Structures are given as C-alpha cells and as structure tokens.
Amino acid sequence: MTTVYEQRRAPGVVPARRSSPAGPLLAVVWAGAAAVLALWWTDTGSVVGAEGWLTGAGRIAGLLCGYSCAVLVGLMARVPLLERRIGSDRVARWHAMAGRYTVCLLVAHIVLTLMGYAAQDHASLVHETVTVVLDYPDMLMATAGTVVLFAVGVTSARAVRRRTSYEFWYYVHLLTYAAVFLAFFHQLALGNDFNGKPVATAAWYALYLGVAALVLRYRILAPVRLNLRHQLRVESVHKEAPGVYSVVVRGRRLDELGAQPGQFFRWRFLGEGMGWASTPYSLSAPPRPDLLRITVKALGDHSAAVPLLRPGTRVWAEGPYGSLTAGRATTHRSLLIAGGVGITPLRALFETLPGEVTLLYRARTAEDLALGGELEAVARWRGAKVLYALNGARGERPSITAEALTATVPGLAEHDVYLCGPHGFAQDLYRELRAAGVPDRRIHHESFEL
C-alpha cells in the first residue's frame, strides 16, 4: 500500500488561517427568529382572556417551529461554506440542536393551540382535536407531517440511536423532507399572520424555496455532476489490521475535486448490497490526481462489507467535506492525537502538515495499529515523531493526562493539536489538553459520531 502513495509532499509554510463564518451565520439565524416574532407582534392587537393567551402562545410556537424547520433543512443541505469552513461535526451539532428545538416548539404549538381553541369553544380537548384534524384545511397533511417529524426526533435521540443501525437511522432521517413539505401548506392556510399579508407570505415562500434550492443544488445536482465527471471505481482493497481495511478508489481528474488531507467524503459502494446507505469515511492518504484512499474499521453492517468489495465496483461519492485541515493551523508546531480508526484523517495530515509534527497514536495492542508501517516511513522521511500509547501486558490502559502530555511534548501549549477518535476519547483528551494550557482555538477536532 505504501507504494501507491510513494510520492512525498515537502511540508511548506503554515497556510493563512481563515476566519470562521460561524458567528455571522448564527447572527443571521437569530435575526430571522426575531423577525418571525416581530411578524406576530405587528399582527396582534390585544390578548384577552385565557384562551387568547393560549392561542397567542401557540401561534408564536407555530411560527418559530415553521422557521426552525427551514433552518433544520438548510443545515442538512451540505452547503460547502458550512461543511468546509465551519466543520461538518459542528454543523451536525447545530442540526441536532435545531431538531430538538423544532420538536419542542411543535409540541408547544399543538398543545397550546388546542387548549386555546377548546377554551374558546367550551369543548373538551379530545373533541377539539378531532374537529381541528378533520375539518380544518390541510390539517390531515399537517398531522401526517407531525407524526413523521416525531418519528425522526425519536430515532435521533442518543439512547435510541445507539440501539439502531446507521442505515435505519439514515433513511428515517431523510423523512424530515417529507415532514416539512406536508406541514408547509398548513402554515399558510391557517396562519393568521400570513392571511391577507402578501409581503409576509412572499418572505415565507422565499425562505422555503431558498432552502429547497440549496438541497437541490448541493444534495442532488452536485453529487450527480461529481460522479458523472470523475467516474469512481474501486481499484483495490487491502487489510491493514484486524477488522481494518483500506479501499483505493480510482477516478478521472480527481485533483479537480479540491480535496485536502484531513477531509472526508460520503461513500456509497454500488455493490455487495452496500448501495443503500451513504457513509462518511476520511481520506487516509493525501489525494492524488488519479487515486483516493480510505481506511475503514468494521463497526456496522456497511463497514463490515467493505472487505467484500471487488475491483471495478462503481462508487458514488459526495464531498469533500470537513475542516480538519492544515487551514486550521495557527503555529508551525502540531501534535496529532489519534484514537483507534481516528488515525485515518491524521495519517494524511501527518504526511502533509507543514512545520514540526508529532503524532500520538492510541490503540489497544500493536496489532491494532493500522497504517503503522506508513507512519514510520513518513516519520523517517520528514524527521517527525511517532509515539504509541498501547495497553499494558495485562490490559491496563495508559494514562494520557495533562502532566504526561506536557512531559512528552515540550512546549505543548504553543502547539496546534489535531484530535480524532471515539467521542469519549476525544472528550477526555480535550479536558486534559485544556488542563495542560492548550488554548481552545488551537484544539482542532472533528467528530463523525452521528
């Protein structure tokens, strides 16, 4: 495998660090929420009685829920500005947070509105619910959308997510689009804030059509163009460690993708029953004009089928995504810390990251050190250090504390630290790095936990 990537890139100067658009983007999102509240405020004269307060609160929750649905879908659109400049993991966390807000606002909208209507009509809550669902325009579609959105929310909860397969979660999650579509027309048909208000209605249409355009552009058209243009196929599959395999993918003019070491693609292998899910895997070597390589550990049905891939298998890819690149560097010294299969993006960075580089690789045993031979070869070529943290003879785990890190890496606080590994591992290391005096802005981490 090393011969496939025997070219070497001489480390150069640290690239200029670009400012993240995260702050301005969040400001725009919150400004949009404020505009939605202003829409309710300008349309509301006075609030009278308990039923008025209940329905008013329900309207506010409904408007914010509709707005957050658009934000939710926009965060799913895989816009390059977000995926590469802010980071896929951070965008995913925003998406998860927006999803929780959306479900809570939806529950508040339903409960408060029905209670207000029931109080106004002097009817029971059950009778009012049946009347609203069956008699109000577009409410059957909205009810279906609500059920779908709740299903997405339940399957996205961490406790449920851990007990379901990635493939099941992936397809249920795609139903978010259907839920938003089913609920959209109800918002305009029954929303008092839009009736007879062409400007507000046009703005709402613009919001949703704009988000739909992003989804069409980046989730449908861009992948189609990429795969028709570059014609990706499996070149070969190689075993790297127990349960860990590298897949070399060949294609045309791959340098035009603009992929950088540390980034990842979402891969769909159209063979061996693997075409039903798109899974993120990092590049485990610097991209070449004709070859890309990923390294996969068998953790689920999809990844376990990787060793069965045959040369010539068609590949459908989306990307590149991720911001765990040299562009994050702020100094000429870097520490890379990998846990398990988290070595994959750091292996590519270890070869190409400018300046003085040290790699710390945490694994259970020496047999679990995937790509170890390549790491040693790169270290010799560029005069870098490779350190290993392996379990003891009786299985005892090594202690990677702030004190141990400071003693091992002199001047640690002045290093950029690139961190990749399981969620718990990354959290523990982040705390130790902060305790060792490494500023937050110099700790670069990207999580692929879904």
Short mmCIF file of C-alpha atoms in Angstrom, two decimals, residues 48 69 72-73 95 106 110 124 126 135 144 148 222 248 254 282 291 318 322 345 353 360 379-380 393 429 434 446:
data_model
loop_
_atom_site.label_atom_id
_atom_site.label_comp_id
_atom_site.label_asym_id
_atom_site.label_seq_id
_atom_site.Cartn_x
_atom_site.Cartn_y
_atom_site.Cartn_z
CA VAL A 48 -57.93 38.85 26.01
CA CYS A 69 -37.97 23.63 10.10
CA LEU A 72 -33.18 22.42 10.04
CA VAL A 73 -33.37 21.53 6.35
CA HIS A 95 -28.68 20.45 13.24
CA LEU A 106 -44.11 21.66 17.67
CA ILE A 110 -50.12 21.73 19.21
CA SER A 124 -63.26 19.08 25.51
CA VAL A 126 -60.41 15.49 22.60
CA ASP A 135 -62.36 19.84 9.46
CA ALA A 144 -49.04 13.29 8.86
CA VAL A 148 -43.16 11.84 10.67
CA ALA A 222 -23.55 18.49 -7.16
CA VAL A 248 -8.21 2.54 -3.01
CA LEU A 254 -9.52 13.84 -9.03
CA SER A 282 -11.97 10.08 5.79
CA LEU A 291 -6.43 7.86 -6.67
CA GLU A 318 -20.22 13.21 -2.17
CA GLY A 322 -14.74 18.66 6.76
CA PRO A 345 -7.51 11.64 8.62
CA LEU A 353 1.04 19.26 7.57
CA LEU A 360 0.47 10.19 19.28
CA ALA A 379 8.27 9.98 10.23
CA ARG A 380 11.70 8.97 8.90
CA ALA A 393 0.56 -6.72 29.22
CA LEU A 429 -8.30 14.35 25.73
CA ARG A 434 -7.09 22.40 28.29
CA GLU A 446 -13.90 16.70 14.10
#
